[in-house]
PDB file of C-alpha atoms in Angstrom:
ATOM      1  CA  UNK A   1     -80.791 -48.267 -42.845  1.00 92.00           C
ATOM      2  CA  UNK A   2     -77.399 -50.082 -44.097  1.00 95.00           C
ATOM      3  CA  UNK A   3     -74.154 -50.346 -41.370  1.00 97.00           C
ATOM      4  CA  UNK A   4     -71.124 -50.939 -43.656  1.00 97.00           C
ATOM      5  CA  UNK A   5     -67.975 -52.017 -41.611  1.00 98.00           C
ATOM      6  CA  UNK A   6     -64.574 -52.608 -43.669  1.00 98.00           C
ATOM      7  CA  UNK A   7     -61.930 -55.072 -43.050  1.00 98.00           C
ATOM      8  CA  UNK A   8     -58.598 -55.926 -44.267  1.00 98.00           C
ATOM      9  CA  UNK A   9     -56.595 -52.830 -42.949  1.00 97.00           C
ATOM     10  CA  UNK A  10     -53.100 -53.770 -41.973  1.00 97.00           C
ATOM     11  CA  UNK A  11     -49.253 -52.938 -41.930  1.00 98.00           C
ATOM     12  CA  UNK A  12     -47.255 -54.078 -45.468  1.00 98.00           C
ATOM     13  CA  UNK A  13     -44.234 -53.490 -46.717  1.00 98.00           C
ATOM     14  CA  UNK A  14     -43.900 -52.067 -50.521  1.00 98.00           C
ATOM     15  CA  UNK A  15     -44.814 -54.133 -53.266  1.00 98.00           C
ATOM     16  CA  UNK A  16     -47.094 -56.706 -50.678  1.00 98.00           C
ATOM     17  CA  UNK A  17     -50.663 -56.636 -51.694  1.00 98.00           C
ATOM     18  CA  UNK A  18     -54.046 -56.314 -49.639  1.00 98.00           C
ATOM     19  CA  UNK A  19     -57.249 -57.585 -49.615  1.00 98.00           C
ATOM     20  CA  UNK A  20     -59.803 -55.172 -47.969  1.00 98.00           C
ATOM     21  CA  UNK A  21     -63.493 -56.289 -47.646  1.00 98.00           C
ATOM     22  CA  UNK A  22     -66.383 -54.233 -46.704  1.00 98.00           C
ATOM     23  CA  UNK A  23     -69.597 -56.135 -45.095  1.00 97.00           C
ATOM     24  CA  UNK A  24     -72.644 -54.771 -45.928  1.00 96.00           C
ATOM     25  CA  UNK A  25     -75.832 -55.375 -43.385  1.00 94.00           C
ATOM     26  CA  UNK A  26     -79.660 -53.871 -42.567  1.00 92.00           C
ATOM     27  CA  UNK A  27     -81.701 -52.957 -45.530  1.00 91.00           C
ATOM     28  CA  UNK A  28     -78.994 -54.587 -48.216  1.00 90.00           C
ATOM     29  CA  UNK A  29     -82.014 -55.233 -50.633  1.00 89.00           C
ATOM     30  CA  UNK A  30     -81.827 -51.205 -50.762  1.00 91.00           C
ATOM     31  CA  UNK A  31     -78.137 -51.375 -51.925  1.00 93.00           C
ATOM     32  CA  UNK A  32     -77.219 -50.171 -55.433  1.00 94.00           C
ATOM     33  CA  UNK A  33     -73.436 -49.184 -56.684  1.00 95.00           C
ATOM     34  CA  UNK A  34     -71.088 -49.564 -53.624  1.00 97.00           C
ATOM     35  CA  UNK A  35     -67.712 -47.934 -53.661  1.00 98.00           C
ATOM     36  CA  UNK A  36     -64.088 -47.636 -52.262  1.00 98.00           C
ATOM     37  CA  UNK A  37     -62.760 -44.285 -51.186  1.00 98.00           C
ATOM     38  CA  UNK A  38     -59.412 -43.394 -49.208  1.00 98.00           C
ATOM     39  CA  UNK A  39     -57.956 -40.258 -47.005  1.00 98.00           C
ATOM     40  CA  UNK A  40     -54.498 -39.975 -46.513  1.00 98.00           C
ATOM     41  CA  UNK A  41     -53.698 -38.017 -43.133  1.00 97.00           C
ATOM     42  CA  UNK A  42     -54.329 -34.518 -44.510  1.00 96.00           C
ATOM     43  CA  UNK A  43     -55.617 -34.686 -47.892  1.00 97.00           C
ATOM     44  CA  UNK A  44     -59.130 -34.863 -49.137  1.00 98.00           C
ATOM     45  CA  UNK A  45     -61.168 -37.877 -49.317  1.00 97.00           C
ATOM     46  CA  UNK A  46     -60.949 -39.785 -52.849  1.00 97.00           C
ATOM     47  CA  UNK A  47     -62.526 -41.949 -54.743  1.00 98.00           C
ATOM     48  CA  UNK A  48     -60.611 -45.451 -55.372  1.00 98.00           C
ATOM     49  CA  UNK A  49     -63.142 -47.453 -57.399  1.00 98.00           C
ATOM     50  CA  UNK A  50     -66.872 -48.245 -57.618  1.00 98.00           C
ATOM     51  CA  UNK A  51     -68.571 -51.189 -58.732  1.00 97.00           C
ATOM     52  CA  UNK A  52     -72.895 -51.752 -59.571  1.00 95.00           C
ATOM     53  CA  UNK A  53     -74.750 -54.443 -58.834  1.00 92.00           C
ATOM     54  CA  UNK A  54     -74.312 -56.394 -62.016  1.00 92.00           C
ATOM     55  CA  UNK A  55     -70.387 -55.719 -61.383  1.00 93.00           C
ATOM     56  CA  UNK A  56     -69.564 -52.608 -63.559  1.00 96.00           C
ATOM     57  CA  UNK A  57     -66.690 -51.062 -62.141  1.00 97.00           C
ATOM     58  CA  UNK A  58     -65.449 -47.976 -62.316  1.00 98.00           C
ATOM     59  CA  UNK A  59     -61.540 -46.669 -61.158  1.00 98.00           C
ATOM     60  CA  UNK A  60     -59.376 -43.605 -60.599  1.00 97.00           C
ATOM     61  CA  UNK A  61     -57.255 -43.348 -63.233  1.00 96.00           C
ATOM     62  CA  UNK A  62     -54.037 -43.875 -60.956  1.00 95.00           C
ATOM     63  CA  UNK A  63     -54.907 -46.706 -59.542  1.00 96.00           C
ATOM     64  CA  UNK A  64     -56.623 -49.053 -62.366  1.00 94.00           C
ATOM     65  CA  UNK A  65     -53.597 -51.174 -62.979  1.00 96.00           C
ATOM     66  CA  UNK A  66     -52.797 -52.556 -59.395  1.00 98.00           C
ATOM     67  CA  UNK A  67     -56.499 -52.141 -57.427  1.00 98.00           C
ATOM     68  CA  UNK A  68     -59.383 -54.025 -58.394  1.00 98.00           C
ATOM     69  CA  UNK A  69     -62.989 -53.890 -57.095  1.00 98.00           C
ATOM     70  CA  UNK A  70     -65.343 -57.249 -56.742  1.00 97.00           C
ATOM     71  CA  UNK A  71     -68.719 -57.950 -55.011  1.00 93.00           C
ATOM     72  CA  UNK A  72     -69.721 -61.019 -54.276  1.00 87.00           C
ATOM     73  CA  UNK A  73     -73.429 -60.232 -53.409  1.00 80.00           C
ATOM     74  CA  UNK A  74     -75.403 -57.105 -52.561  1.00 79.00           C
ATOM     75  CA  UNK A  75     -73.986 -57.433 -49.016  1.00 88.00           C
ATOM     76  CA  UNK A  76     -69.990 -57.312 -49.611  1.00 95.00           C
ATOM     77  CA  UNK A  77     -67.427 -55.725 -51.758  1.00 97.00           C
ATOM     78  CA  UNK A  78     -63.970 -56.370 -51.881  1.00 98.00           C
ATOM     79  CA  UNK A  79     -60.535 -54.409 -52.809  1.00 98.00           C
ATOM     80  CA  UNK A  80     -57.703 -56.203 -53.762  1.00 98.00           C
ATOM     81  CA  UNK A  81     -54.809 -53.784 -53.825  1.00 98.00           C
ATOM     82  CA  UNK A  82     -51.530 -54.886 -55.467  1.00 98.00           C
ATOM     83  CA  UNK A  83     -47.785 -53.702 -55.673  1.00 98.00           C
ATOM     84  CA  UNK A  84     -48.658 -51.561 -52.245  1.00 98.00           C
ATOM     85  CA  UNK A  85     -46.895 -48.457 -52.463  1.00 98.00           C
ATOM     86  CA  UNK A  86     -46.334 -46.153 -49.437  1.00 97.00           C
ATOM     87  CA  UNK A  87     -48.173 -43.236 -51.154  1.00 97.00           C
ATOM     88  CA  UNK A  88     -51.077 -45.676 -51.026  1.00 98.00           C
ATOM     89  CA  UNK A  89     -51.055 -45.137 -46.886  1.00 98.00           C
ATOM     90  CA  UNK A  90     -54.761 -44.245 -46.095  1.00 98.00           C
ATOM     91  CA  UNK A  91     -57.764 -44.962 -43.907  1.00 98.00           C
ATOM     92  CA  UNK A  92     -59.684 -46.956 -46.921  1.00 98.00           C
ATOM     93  CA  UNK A  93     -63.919 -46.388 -46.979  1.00 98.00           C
ATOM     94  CA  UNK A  94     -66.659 -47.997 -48.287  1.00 98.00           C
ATOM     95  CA  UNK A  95     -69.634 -46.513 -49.592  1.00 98.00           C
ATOM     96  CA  UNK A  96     -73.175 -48.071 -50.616  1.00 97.00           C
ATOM     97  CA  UNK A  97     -76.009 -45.721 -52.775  1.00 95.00           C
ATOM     98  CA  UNK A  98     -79.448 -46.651 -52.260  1.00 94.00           C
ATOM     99  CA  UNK A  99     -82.628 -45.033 -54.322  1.00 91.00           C
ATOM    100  CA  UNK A 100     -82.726 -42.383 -51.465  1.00 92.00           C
ATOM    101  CA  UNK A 101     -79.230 -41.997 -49.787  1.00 95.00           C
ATOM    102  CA  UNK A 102     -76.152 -43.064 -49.084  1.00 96.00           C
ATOM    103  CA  UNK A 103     -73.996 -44.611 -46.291  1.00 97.00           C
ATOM    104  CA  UNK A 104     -70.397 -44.838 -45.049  1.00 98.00           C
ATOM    105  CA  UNK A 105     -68.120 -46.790 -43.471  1.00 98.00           C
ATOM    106  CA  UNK A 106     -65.766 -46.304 -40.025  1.00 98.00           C
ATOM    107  CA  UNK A 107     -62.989 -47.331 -42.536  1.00 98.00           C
ATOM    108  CA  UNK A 108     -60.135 -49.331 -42.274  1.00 98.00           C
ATOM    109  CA  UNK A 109     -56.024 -48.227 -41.897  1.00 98.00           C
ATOM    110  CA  UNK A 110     -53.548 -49.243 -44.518  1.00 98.00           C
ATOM    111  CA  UNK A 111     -50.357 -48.490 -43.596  1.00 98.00           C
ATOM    112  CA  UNK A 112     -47.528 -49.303 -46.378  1.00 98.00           C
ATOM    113  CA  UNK A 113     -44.222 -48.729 -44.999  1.00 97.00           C
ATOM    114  CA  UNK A 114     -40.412 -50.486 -44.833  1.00 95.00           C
TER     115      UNK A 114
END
């Protein structure tokens, strides 16, 4: 079993950035590619960025230029968001594959507003 539990979430204003960290615990050993997704109040869940265990990071196209992805160890991954924009307002999750399953987060609230 792995409990994930993200960090980071707050209120910023446009153009602040954000530093969200997810904290990995239980079997981590079992822990392969983790990942960030969002989900905005009534829109599907998406995928923000993933990242392996030798750091090999993946992105959504939209977001590439202001988000990056960084682990540390098998136990925590980070996402460092930059030039917050409003349409970036989501509950932000992290997600860890193992060999046999996978696991989410509770998530965290970023709320980008004036």
């Amino acid at each position: 079993q792995v409990q994930l539990v993200e960090s980071g979430g707050d209120l910023v204003q446009p153009g602040e950035s954000l530093r969200l960290r997810c904290s990995a615990s239980g079997s981590i050993s079992s822990i392969n590619v983790m990942a960030w997704y969002r989900q905005a109040t009534g829109k599907a869940r998406e995928l923000v960025a993933t990242i392996t265990p030798s750091s090999i990071t993946t992105y959504a196209d939209s977001l590439k230029d202001r988000f990056t992805i960084s682990r540390d160890n098998a136990a925590t991954v980070y996402l460092q968001m930059n030039s917050l924009k409003p349409e970036d307002t989501a509950v932000y999750y992290c997600r860890a594959w193992t060999q046999v399953t996978n696991y989410w987060g509770k998530g965290t609230l970023v709320t980008v507003s004036s």
